Short mmCIF file of C-alpha atoms in Angstrom, two decimals:
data_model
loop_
_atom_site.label_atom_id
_atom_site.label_comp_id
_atom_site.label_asym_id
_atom_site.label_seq_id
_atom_site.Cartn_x
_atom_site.Cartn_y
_atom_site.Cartn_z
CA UNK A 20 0.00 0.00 0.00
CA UNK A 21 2.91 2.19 1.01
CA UNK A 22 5.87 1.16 -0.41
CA UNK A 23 4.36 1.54 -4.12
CA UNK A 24 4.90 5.10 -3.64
CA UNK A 25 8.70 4.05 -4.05
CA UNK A 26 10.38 3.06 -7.02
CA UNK A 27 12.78 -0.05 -7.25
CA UNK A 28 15.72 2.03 -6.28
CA UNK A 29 15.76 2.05 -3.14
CA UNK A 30 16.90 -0.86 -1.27
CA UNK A 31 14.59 -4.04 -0.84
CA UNK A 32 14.39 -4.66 2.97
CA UNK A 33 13.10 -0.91 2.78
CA UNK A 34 10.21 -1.89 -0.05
CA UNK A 35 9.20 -5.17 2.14
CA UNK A 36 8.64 -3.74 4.87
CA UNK A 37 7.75 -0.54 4.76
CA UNK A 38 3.62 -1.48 4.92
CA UNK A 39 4.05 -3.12 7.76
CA UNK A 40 5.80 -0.15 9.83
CA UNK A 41 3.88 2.55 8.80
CA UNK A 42 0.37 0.14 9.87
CA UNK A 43 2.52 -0.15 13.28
CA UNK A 44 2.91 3.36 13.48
CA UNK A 45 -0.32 4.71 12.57
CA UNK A 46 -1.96 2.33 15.59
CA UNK A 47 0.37 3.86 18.05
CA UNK A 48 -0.33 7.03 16.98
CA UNK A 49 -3.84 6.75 17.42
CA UNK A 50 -3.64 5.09 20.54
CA UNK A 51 -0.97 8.37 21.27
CA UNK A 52 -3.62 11.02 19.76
CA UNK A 53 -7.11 9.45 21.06
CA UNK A 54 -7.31 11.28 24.23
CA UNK A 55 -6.73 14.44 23.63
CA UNK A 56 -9.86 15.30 21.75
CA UNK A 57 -11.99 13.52 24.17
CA UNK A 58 -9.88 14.83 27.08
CA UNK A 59 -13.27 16.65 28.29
CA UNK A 60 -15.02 12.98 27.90
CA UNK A 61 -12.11 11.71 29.91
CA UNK A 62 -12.07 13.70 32.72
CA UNK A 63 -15.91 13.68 33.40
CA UNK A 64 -14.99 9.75 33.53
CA UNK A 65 -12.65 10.40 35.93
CA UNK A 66 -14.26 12.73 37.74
CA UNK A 67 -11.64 15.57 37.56
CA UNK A 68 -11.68 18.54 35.35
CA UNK A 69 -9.75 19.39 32.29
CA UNK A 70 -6.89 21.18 33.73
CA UNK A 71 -6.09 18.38 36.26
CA UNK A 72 -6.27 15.72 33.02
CA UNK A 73 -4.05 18.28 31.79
CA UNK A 74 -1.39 17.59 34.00
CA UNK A 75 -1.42 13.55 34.20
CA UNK A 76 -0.65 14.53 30.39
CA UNK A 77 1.75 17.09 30.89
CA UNK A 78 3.08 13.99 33.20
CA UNK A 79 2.95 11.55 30.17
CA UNK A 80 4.68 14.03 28.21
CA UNK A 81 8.24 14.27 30.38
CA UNK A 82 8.95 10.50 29.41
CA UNK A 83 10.02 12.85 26.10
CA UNK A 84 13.24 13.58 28.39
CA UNK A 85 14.24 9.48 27.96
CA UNK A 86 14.60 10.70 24.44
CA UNK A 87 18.44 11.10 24.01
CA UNK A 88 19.10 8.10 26.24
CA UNK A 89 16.67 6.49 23.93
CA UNK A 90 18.30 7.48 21.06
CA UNK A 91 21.59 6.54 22.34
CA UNK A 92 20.63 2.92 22.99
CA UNK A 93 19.56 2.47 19.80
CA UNK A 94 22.26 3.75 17.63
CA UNK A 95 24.54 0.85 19.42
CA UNK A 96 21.67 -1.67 20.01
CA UNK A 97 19.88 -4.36 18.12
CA UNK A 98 16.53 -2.39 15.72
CA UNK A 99 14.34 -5.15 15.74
CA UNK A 100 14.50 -5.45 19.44
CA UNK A 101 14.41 -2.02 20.05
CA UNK A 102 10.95 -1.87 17.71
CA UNK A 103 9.50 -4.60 19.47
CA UNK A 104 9.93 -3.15 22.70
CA UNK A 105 8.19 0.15 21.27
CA UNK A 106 5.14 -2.08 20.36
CA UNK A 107 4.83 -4.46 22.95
CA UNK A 108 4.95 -1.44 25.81
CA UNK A 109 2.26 0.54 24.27
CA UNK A 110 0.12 -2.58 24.24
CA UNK A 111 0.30 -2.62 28.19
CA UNK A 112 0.21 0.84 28.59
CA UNK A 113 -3.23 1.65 26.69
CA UNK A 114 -4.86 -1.40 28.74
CA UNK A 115 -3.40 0.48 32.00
CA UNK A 116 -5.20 3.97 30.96
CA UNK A 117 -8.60 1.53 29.77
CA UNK A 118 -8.80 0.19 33.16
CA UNK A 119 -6.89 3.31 35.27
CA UNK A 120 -9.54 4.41 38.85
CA UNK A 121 -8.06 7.90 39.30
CA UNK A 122 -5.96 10.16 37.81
CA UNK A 123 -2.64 8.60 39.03
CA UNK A 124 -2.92 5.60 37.27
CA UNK A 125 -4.02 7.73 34.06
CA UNK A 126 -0.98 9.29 34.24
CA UNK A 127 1.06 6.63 35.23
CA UNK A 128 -0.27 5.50 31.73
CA UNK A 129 0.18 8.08 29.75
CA UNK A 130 3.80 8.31 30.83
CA UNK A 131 4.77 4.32 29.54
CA UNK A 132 2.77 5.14 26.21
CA UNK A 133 5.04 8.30 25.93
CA UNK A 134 8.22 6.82 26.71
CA UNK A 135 7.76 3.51 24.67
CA UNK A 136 6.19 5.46 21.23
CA UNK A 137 9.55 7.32 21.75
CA UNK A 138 11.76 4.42 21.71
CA UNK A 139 9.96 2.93 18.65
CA UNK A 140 9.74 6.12 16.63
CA UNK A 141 13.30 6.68 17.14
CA UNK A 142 14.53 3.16 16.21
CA UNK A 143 12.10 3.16 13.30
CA UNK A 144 13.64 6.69 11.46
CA UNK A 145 17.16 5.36 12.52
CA UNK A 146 16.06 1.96 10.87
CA UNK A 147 15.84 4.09 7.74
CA UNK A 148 18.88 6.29 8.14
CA UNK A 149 20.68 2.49 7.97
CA UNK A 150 18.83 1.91 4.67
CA UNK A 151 18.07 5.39 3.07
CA UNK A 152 21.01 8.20 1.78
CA UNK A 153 19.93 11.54 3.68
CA UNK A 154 19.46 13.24 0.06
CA UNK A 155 16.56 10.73 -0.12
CA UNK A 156 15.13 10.35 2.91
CA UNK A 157 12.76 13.47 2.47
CA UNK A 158 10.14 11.88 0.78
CA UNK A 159 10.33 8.00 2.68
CA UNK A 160 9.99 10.30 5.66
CA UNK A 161 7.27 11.92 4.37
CA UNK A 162 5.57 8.54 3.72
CA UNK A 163 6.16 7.21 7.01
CA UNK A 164 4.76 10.43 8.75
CA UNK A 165 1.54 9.66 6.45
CA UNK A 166 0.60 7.58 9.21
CA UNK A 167 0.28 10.65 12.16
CA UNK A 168 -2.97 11.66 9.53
CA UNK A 169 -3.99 8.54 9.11
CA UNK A 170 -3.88 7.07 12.60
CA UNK A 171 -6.43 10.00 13.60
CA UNK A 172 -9.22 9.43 10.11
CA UNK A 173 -8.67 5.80 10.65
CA UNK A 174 -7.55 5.06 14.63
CA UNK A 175 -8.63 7.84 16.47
CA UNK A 176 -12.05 7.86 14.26
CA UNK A 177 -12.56 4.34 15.15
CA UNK A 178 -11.82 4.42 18.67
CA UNK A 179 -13.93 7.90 19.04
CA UNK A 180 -17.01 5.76 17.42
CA UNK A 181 -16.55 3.04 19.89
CA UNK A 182 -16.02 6.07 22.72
CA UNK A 183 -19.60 7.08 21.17
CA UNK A 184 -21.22 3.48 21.45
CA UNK A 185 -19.61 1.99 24.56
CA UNK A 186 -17.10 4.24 26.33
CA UNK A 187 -13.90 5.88 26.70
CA UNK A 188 -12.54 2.68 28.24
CA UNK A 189 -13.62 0.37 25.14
CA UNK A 190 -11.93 2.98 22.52
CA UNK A 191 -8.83 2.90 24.56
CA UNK A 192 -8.81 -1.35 24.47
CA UNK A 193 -9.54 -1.01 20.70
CA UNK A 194 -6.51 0.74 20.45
CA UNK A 195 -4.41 -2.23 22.63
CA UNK A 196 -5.82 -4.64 20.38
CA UNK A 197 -4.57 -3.41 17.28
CA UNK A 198 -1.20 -2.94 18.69
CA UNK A 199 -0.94 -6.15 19.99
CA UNK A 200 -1.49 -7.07 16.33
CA UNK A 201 0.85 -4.57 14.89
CA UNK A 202 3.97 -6.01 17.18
CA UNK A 203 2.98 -9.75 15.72
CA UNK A 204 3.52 -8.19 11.75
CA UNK A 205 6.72 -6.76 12.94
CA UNK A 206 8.02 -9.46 14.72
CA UNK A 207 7.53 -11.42 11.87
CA UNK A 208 8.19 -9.34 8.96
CA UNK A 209 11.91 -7.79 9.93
CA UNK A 210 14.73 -9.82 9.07
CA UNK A 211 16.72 -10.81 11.98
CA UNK A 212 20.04 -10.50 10.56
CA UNK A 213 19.49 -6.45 9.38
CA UNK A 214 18.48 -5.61 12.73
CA UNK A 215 21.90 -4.84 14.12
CA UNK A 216 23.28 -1.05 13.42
CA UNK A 217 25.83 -0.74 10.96
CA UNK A 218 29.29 -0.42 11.92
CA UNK A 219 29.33 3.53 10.70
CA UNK A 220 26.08 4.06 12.39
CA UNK A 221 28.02 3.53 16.08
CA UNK A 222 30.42 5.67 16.07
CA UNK A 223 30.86 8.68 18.45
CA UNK A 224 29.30 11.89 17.79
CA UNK A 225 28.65 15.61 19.25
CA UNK A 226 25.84 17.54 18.16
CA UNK A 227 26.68 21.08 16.57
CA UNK A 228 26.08 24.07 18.34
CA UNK A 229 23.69 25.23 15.76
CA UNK A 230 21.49 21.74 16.46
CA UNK A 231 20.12 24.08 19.22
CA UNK A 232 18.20 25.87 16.98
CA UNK A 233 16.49 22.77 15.83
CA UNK A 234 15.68 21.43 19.43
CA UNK A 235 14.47 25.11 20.17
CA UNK A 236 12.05 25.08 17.18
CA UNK A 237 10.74 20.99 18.20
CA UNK A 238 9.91 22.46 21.55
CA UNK A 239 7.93 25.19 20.34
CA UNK A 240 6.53 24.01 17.18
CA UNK A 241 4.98 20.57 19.67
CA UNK A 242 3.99 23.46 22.09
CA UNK A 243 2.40 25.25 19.72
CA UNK A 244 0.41 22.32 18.09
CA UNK A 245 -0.23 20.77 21.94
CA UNK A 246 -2.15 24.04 22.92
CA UNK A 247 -4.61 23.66 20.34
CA UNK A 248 -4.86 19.53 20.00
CA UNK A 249 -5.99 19.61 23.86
CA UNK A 250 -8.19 22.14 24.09
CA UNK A 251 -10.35 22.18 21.25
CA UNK A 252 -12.12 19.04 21.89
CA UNK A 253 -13.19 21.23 25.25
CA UNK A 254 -13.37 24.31 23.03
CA UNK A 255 -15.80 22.92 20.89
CA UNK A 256 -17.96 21.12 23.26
CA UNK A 257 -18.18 24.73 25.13
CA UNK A 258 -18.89 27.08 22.66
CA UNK A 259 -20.37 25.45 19.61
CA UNK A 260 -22.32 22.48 21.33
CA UNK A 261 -20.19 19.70 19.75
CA UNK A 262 -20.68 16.13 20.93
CA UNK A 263 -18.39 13.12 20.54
CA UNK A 264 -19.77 12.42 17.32
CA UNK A 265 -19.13 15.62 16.03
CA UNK A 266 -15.88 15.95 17.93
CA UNK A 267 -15.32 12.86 15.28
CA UNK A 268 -16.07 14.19 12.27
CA UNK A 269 -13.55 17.24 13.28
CA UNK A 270 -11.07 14.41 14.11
CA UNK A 271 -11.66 12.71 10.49
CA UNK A 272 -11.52 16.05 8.59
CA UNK A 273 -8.01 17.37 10.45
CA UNK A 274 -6.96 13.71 9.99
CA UNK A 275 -7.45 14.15 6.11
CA UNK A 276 -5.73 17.70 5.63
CA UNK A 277 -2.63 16.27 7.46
CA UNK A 278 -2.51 13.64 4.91
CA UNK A 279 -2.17 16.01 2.18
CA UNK A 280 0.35 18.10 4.43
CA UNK A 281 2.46 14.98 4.55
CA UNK A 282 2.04 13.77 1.23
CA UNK A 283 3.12 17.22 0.22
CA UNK A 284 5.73 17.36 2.56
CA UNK A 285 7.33 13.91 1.09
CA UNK A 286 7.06 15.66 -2.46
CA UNK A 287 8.57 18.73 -2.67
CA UNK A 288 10.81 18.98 0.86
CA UNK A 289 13.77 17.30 -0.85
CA UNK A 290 13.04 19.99 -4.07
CA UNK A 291 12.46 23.16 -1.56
CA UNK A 292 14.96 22.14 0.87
CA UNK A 293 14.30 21.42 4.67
CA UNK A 294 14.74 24.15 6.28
CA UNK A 295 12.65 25.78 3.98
CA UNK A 296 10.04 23.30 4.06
CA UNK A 297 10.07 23.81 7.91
CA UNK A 298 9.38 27.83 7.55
CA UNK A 299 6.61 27.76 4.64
CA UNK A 300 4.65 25.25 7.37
CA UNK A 301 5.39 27.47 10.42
CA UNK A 302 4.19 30.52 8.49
CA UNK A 303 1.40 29.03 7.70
CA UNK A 304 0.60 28.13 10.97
CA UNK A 305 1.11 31.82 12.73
CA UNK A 306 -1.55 33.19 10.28
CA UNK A 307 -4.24 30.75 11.15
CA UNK A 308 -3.05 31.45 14.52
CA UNK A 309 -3.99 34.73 14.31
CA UNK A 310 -7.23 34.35 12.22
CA UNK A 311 -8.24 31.22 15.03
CA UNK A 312 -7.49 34.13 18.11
CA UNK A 313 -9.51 36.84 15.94
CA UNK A 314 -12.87 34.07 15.50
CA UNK A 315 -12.49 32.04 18.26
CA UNK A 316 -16.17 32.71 18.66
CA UNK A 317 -17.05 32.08 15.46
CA UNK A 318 -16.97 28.43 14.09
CA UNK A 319 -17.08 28.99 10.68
CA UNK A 320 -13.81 30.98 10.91
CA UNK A 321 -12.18 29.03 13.91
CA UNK A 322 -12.59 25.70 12.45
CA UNK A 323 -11.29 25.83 9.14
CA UNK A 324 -8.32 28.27 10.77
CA UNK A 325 -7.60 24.95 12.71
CA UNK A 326 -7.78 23.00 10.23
CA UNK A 327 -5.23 24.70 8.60
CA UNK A 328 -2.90 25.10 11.77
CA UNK A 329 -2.57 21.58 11.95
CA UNK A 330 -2.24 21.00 8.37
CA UNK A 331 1.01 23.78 8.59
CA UNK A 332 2.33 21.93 11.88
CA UNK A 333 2.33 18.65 10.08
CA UNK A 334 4.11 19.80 6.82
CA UNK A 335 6.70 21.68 9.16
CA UNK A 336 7.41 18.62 11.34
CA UNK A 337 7.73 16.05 8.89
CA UNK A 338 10.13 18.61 7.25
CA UNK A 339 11.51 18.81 10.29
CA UNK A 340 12.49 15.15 11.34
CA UNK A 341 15.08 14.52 8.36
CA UNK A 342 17.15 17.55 9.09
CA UNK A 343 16.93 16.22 13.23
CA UNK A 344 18.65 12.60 12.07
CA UNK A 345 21.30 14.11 10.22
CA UNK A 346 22.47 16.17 13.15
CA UNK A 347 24.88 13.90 14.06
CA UNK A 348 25.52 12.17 10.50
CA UNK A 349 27.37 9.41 12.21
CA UNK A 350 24.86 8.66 15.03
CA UNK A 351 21.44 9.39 13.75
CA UNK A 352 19.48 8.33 16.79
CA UNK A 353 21.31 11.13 19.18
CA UNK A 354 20.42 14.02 17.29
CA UNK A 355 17.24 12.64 16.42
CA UNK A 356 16.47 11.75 20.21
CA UNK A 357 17.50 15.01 21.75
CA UNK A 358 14.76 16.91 18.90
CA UNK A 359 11.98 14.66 19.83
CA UNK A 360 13.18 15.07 23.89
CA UNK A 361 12.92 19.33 23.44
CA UNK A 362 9.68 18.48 21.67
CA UNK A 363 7.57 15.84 23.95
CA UNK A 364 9.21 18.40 26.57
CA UNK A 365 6.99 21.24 24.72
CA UNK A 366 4.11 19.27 24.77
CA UNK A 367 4.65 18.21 28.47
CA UNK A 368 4.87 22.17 30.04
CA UNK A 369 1.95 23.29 27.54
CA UNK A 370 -0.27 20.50 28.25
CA UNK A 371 -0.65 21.85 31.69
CA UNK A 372 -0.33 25.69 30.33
CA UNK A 373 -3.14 25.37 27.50
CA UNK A 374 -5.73 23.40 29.86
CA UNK A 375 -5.37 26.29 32.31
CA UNK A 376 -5.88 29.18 30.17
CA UNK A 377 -8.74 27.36 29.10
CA UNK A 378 -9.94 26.82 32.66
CA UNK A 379 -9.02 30.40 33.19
CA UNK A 380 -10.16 33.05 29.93
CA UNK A 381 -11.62 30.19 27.44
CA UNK A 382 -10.52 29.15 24.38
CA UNK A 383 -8.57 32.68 23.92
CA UNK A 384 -5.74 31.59 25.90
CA UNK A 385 -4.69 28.44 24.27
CA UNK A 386 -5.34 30.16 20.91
CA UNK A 387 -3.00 33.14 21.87
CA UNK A 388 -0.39 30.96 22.91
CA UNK A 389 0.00 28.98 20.41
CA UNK A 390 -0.22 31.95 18.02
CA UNK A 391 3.18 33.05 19.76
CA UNK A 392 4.60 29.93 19.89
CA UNK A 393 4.29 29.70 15.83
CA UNK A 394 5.78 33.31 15.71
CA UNK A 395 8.85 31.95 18.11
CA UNK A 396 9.37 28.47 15.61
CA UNK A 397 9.37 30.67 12.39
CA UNK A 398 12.46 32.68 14.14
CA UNK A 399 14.57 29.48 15.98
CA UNK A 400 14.34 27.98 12.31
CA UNK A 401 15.23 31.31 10.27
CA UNK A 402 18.43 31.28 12.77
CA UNK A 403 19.55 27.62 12.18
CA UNK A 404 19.44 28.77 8.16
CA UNK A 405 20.92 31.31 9.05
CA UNK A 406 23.91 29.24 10.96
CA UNK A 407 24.17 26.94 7.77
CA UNK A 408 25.49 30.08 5.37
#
């Protein structure tokens, strides 16, 4: 399904297999990216409010700090094993937040399906820096991040639905189910004697000083997109009268313009060049930032202004990703880790931040802050361009 977007040059471990990783990674995703919209649903579950839920998230979100030990592991460790691990974990951890009584155990979830999506997103982009030049890996990258769209039209749609017929509980097991399946495909797809990191790939290596540009644009460019992803399931409930079904079909549309930002992205970030890529998205985003802040009354200028947000966060972060595994050219996972570390970190302080404002002024808070946030990207990327002259 996936790998016929490729042609026969590149190598044929990467055209096997490729199906079967991007299917793995679209059910983590979802399982990652279900809460959030219903976090309103959640917490009335729970019998907490929204801010509170906010922080077992912003909790969740610090297992982002593993990232760089993460990444170190598996630049000298074993891929396969490393993947399975980022399966298997995820698995446990969604049946923990199904069955979790309070909000410890919620966030005791959320922070194993944090930490263990991180280990196998890591080991899966390394797995292609081992297979895939850097010149080229724009547009497999691109591909691969296909499946952050699709997990929320297909996963999160389909664990919302069951959220709408049964509960919150039953979407999460949904989730756990699928995963369980996904590790099986992987565990029996990958050959066994590729899964060890080439001799190259383990070699020592320091990250630039300018690679603190790029960390500084992951943490606000995932702070920027977090505001908005957990409030406006709230934000819509409140203030146009969604309900979980229509909190859905939001979820299915968003889901379908961040295909076409990563399909896009795949196509012409390799012609544009990254970092350009990276700034086009970001702009992109601080103008429906703006136009969102202006209308956040209004839904038929706040929704399609998110719609586009997210659609400009995507194409900027899949831009993003190939230009955060060549940091270190020799050891792909370190630079790689430390980016998605300063971003999950993002997430984890403005999980707490954006449920807050919204507790506190409304849906004008979140949408103000992650205005600024795109603003603050745009100028942490223009400086590591800047740094490459």
């Amino acid at each position: 399904m996936f790998a016929r977007y490729l042609d026969q040059s590149y190598a044929p471990v990467v055209l096997k297999n490729l199906d079967r990783l991007v299917w793995a990674r679209l059910v983590s995703n979802a399982c990652y990216r279900f809460a959030p919209p219903f976090i309103a649903v959640i917490a009335r579950g729970l019998d907490v409010t929204v801010a509170q839920l906010g922080v077992a998230f912003m909790i969740g979100e610090f297992a982002g700090l593993l990232s760089p030990v993460i990444g170190r592991f598996i630049d000298r460790g074993n891929r396969l094993v490393s993947m399975l691990f980022g399966v298997s974990l995820p698995t446990t951890s969604v049946i923990i937040l199904a069955v979790a009584p309070n909000l410890w155990i919620f966030g005791a979830g959320m922070f194993l399906l944090s930490s263990s999506k991180v280990l196998f997103d890591t080991s899966l982009i390394v797995w292609v820096n081992d297979h895939v030049p850097y010149e080229r890996r724009g547009r497999i990258v691109g591909i691969i991040e296909t499946s952050w769209a699709l997990s929320l039209f297909i996963g999160v749609a389909a664990m919302g639905i069951t959220t709408a017929l049964f509960s919150w509980r039953a979407g999460f097991l949904l989730g756990a189910v699928a995963m369980a399946i996904s590790g099986a495909l992987i565990a029996t797809g990958l050959p066994r004697n590729d899964a060890h990191a080439p001799p190259q790939s383990i070699q020592r290596g320091k990250v630039p000083r300018n690679g603190l540009y790029i960390f500084a644009s992951a943490f606000l460019l995932m702070g920027a997109s977090q505001c908005v992803g957990i409030t406006f399931g709230p934000w819509f409930e409140d203030e146009f009268g969604f309900t979980s079904l229509g909190l859905i079909v939001i979820v299915v549309v968003l889901g379908v313009f961040e295909l076409g930002s990563s399909i896009g992205s795949s196509r012409v970030t390799d012609q544009w060049g990254k970092e350009k890529s990276v700034m086009r998205g970001v702009i992109a985003m601080a103008i429906a930032g703006v136009l969102m802040t202006v209308g956040h009354q209004f839904a038929f200028l706040a929704i399609p202004m998110l719609i586009i947000y997210v659609a400009g966060f995507e194409f900027a972060l899949v831009s993003m990703l190939p230009i955060a595994a060549n940091l270190v050219p020799t050891a792909g996972g370190i630079g790689l880790g430390l980016t998605v570390g300063a971003g999950t970190l993002g997430r984890a302080i403005f999980s707490s931040v954006a449920t807050s404002l919204y507790d506190w002024v409304g849906p004008l808070g979140p949408a103000v802050a992650a205005t600024v946030l795109a603003v603050l990207t745009a100028l942490a990327i223009s400086g590591y361009s800047r740094s490459l002259r």
